[in-house]
Tab-separated table of C-alpha atoms in Angstrom:
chain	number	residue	atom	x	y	z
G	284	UNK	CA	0.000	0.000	0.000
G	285	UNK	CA	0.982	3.385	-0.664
G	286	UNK	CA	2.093	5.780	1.847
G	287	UNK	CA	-0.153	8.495	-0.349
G	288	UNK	CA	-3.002	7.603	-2.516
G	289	UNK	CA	-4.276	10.369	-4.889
G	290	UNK	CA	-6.742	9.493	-7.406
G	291	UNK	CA	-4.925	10.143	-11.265
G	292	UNK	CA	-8.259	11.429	-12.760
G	293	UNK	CA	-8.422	12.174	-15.492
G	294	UNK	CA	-10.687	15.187	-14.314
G	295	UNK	CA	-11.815	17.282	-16.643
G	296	UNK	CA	-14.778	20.422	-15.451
G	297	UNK	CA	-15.766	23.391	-17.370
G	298	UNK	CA	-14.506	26.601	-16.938
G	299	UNK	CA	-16.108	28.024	-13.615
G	300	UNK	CA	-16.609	25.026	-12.058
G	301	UNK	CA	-15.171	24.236	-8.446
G	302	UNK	CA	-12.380	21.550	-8.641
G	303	UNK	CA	-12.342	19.153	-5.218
G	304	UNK	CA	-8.829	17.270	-5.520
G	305	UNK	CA	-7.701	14.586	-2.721
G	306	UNK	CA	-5.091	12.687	-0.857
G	307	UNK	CA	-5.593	10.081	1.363
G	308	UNK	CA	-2.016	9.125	3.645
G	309	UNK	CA	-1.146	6.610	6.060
G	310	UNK	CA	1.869	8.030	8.007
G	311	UNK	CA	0.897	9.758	11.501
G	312	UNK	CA	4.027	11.293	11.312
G	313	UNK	CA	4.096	13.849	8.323
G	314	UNK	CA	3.363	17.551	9.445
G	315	UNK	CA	4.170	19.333	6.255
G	316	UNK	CA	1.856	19.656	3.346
G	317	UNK	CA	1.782	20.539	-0.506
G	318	UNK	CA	0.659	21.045	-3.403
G	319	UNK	CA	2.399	21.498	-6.846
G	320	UNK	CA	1.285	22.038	-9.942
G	321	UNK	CA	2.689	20.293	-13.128
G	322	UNK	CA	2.280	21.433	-16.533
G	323	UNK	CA	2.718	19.506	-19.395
G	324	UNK	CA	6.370	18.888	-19.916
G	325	UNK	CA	7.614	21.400	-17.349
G	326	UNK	CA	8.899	20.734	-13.905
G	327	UNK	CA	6.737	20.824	-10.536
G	328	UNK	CA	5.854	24.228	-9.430
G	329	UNK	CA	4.946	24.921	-5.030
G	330	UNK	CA	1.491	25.862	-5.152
G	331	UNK	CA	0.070	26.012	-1.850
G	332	UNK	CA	1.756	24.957	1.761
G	333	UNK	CA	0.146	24.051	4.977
G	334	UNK	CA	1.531	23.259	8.371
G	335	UNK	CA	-0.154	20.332	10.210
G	336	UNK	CA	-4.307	20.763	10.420
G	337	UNK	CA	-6.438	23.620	8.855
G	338	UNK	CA	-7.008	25.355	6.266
G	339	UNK	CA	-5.142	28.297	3.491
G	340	UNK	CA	-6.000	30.121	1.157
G	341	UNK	CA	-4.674	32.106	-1.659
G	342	UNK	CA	-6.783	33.655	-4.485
G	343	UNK	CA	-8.983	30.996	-5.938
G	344	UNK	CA	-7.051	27.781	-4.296
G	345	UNK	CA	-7.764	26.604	-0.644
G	346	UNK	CA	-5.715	23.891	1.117
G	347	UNK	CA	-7.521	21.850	4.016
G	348	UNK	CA	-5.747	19.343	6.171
G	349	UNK	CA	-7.669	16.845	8.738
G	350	UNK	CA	-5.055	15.036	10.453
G	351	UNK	CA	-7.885	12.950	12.135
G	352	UNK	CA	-8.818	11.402	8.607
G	353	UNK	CA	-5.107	11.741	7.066
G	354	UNK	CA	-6.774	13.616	4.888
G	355	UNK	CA	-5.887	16.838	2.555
G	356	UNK	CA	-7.386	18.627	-0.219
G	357	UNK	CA	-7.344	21.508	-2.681
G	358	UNK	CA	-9.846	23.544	-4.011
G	359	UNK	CA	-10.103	25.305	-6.959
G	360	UNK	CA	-12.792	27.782	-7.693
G	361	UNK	CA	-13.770	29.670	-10.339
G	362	UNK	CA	-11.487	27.444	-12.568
G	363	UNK	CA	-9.724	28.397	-15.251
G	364	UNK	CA	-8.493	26.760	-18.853
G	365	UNK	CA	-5.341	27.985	-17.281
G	366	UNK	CA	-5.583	25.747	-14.277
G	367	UNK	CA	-5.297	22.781	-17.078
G	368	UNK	CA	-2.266	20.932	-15.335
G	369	UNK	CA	-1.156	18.007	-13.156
G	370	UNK	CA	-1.475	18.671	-9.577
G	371	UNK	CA	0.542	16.707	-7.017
G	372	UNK	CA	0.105	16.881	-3.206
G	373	UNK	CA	3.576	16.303	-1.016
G	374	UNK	CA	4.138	15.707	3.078
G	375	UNK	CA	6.679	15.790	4.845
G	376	UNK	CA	7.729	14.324	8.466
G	377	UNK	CA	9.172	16.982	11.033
G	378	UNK	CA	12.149	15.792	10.915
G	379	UNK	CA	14.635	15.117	7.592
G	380	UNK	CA	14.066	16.515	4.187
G	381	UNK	CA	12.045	13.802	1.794
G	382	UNK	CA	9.045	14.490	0.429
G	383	UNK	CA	6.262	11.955	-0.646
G	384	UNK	CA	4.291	12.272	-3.257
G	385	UNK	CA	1.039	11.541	-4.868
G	386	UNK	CA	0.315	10.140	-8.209
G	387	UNK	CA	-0.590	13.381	-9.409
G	388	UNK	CA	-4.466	14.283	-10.760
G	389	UNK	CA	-4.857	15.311	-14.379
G	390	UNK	CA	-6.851	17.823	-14.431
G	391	UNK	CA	-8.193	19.878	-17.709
G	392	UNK	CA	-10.803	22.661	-17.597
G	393	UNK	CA	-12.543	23.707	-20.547
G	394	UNK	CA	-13.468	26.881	-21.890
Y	427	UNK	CA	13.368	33.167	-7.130
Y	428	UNK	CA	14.616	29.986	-6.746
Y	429	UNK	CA	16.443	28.867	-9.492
Y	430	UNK	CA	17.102	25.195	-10.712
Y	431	UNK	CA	18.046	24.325	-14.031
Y	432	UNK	CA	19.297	21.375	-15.803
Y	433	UNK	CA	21.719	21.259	-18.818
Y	434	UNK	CA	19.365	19.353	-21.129
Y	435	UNK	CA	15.285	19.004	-21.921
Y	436	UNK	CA	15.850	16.295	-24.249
Y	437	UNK	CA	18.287	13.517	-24.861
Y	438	UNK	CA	18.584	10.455	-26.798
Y	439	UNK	CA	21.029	7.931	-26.107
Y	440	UNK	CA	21.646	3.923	-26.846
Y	441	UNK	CA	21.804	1.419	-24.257
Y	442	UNK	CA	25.181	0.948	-22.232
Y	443	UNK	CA	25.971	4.563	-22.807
Y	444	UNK	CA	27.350	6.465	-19.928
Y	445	UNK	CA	24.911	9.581	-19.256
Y	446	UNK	CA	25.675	12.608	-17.285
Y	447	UNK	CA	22.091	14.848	-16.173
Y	448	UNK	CA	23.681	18.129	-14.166
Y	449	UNK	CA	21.674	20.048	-12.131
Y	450	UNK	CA	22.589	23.599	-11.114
Y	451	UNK	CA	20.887	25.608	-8.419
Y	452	UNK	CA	21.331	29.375	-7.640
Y	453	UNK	CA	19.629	29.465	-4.146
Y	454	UNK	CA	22.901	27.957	-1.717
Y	455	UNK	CA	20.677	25.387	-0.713
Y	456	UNK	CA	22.251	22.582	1.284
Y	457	UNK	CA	19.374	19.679	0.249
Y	458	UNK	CA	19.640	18.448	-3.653
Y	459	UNK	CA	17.299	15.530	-4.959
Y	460	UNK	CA	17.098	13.488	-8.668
Y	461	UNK	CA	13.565	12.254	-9.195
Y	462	UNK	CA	12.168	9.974	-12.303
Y	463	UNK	CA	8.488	10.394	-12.959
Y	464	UNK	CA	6.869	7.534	-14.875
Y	465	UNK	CA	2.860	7.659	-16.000
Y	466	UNK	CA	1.268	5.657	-13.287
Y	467	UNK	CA	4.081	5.569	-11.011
Y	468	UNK	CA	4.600	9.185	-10.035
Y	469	UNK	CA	7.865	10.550	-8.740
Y	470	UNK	CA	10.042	8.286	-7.392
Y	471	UNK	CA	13.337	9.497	-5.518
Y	472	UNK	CA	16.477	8.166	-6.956
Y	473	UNK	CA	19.092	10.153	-4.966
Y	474	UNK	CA	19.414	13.285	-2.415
Y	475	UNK	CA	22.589	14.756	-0.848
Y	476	UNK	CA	22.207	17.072	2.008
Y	477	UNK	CA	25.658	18.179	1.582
Y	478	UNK	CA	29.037	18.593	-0.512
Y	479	UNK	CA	30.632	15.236	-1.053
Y	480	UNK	CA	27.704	13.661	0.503
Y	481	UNK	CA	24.539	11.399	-1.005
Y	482	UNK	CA	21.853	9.017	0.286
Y	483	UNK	CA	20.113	6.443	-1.552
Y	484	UNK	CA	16.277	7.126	-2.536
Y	485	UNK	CA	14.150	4.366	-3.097
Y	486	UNK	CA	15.387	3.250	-6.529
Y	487	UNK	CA	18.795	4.139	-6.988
Y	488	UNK	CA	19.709	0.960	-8.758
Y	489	UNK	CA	21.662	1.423	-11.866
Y	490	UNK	CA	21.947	5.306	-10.965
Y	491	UNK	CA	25.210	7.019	-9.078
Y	492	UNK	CA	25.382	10.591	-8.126
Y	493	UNK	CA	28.009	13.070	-7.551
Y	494	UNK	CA	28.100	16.275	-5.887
Y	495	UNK	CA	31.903	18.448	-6.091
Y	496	UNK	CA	29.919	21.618	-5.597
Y	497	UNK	CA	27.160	23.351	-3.057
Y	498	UNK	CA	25.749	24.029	-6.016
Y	499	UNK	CA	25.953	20.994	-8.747
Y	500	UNK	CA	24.382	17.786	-8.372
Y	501	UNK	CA	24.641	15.331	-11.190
Y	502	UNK	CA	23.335	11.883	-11.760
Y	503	UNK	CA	24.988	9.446	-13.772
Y	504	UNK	CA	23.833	6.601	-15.600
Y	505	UNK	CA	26.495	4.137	-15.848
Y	506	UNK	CA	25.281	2.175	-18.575
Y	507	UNK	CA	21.928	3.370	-19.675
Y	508	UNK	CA	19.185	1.025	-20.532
Y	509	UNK	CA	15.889	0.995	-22.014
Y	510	UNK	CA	14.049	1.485	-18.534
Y	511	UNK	CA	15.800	4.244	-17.560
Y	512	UNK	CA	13.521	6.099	-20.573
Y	513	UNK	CA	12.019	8.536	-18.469
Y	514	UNK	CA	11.591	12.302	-17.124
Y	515	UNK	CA	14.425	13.302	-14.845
Y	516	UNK	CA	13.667	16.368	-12.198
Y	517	UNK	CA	16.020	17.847	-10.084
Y	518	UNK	CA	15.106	19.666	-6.841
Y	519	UNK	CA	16.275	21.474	-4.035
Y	520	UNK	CA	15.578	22.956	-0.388
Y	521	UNK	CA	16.925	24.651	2.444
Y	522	UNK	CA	17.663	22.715	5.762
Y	523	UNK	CA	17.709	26.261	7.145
Y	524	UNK	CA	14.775	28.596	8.276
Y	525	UNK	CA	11.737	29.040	7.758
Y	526	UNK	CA	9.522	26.129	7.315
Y	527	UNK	CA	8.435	27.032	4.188
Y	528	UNK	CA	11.996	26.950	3.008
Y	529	UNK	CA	11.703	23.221	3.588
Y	530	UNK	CA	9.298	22.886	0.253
Y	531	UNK	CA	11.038	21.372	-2.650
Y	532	UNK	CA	12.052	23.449	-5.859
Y	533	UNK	CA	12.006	22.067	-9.618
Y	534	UNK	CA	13.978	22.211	-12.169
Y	535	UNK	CA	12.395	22.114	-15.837
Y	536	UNK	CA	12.795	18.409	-16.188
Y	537	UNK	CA	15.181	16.078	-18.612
Y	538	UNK	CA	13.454	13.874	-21.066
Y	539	UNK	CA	15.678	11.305	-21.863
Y	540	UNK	CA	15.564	8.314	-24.080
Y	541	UNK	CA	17.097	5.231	-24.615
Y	542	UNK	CA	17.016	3.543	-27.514
């Protein structure tokens, strides 16, 4: 079993909607949370950060964290075809400096 | 900004080549990784080093060796490439200093490399 489970979609919305993606983890110990954002061909990009439980937000994207499920998610609102892109959540323990990753979710919003 | 790059986007090579990816990053951090990401499999950590002259195995560093001379250099090396090391290479660092957020991860651009 995976330490992370994120669903790999493919999601696809039209443009507006409000985009719900997930991560599920197993390991108590990770405190640190991300997101990143993957466009085609390009290199992962820090989207949003959260330290252990609650909630951020910047602009249209909110981060939640509920250590009590191991659970985190992002939400996009207002989506654009801009926000067409692979988006990978990341946690970290307190301690040392590996990241895990999901899958990734493909997500594509259309106009 | 943070800055990583790598010296190539695309490369072809033929099996038992020797390969050389470099990474370069402009930010002094201490904390360098090499990820491959495969469709389905996600990233998977090959190699990090956490300082000059040293390096820690990921979880699949078979086939791979790394080498870091410089703070701010980190290159993997294939010793003798083979077909299922076709993949996308990204390079990352982080701080092991400050702030928390100076923890996160930074990208390079990726290396698409082939092996025929």
């Amino acid at each position: 079993q995976k330490e992370v489970e994120q669903d790999p979609g493919p999601l696809s919305v039209p443009e507006g909607a409000i985009v719900s993606l997930n991560c599920t983890y197993s390991n108590s110990a990770f405190q640190y949370f991300m997101w990143y954002r993957q466009y085609s061909r390009k290199g992962p990009e820090l989207l949003m950060y959260t330290y252990s439980s609650g909630n951020k937000e910047d602009g249209r994207f909110t981060a939640q964290v509920d250590k009590s499920s191991k659970y985190i998610s992002l939400f996009i609102r207002d989506s654009q075809p801009s926000d067409s892109a692979t988006y990978l959540c990341a946690m970290k323990e307190t301690s040392g400096s590996r990241l895990t990753f999901g899958e990734g979710t493909q997500l594509t919003v259309n106009p | 900004d943070v800055k990583v790059t790598q010296s190539s986007r695309y490369l072809v090579k033929r099996t038992g080549e020797k390969v050389f990816l470099e990474c370069v990053q402009d930010m002094d951090h201490e904390n360098m990784f090499w990820y491959r990401q495969d469709p389905g499999l996600g990233l998977r950590l090959i190699y990090f080093s956490y300082d000059v002259k040293m390096k820690e195995k990921g979880d699949i560093p078979e086939g791979y060796s790394v080498s870091r001379e410089k703070k701010e250099r980190f290159s993997l090396i294939l010793e003798s490439a083979s077909t299922n090391q076709t993949s996308m290479y990204l390079c990352a660092s982080s701080s092991f200093y400050g702030t928390k957020y100076q923890e996160t991860q930074y990208f390079g651009p990726g290396t698409r490399l082939l092996v025929l």
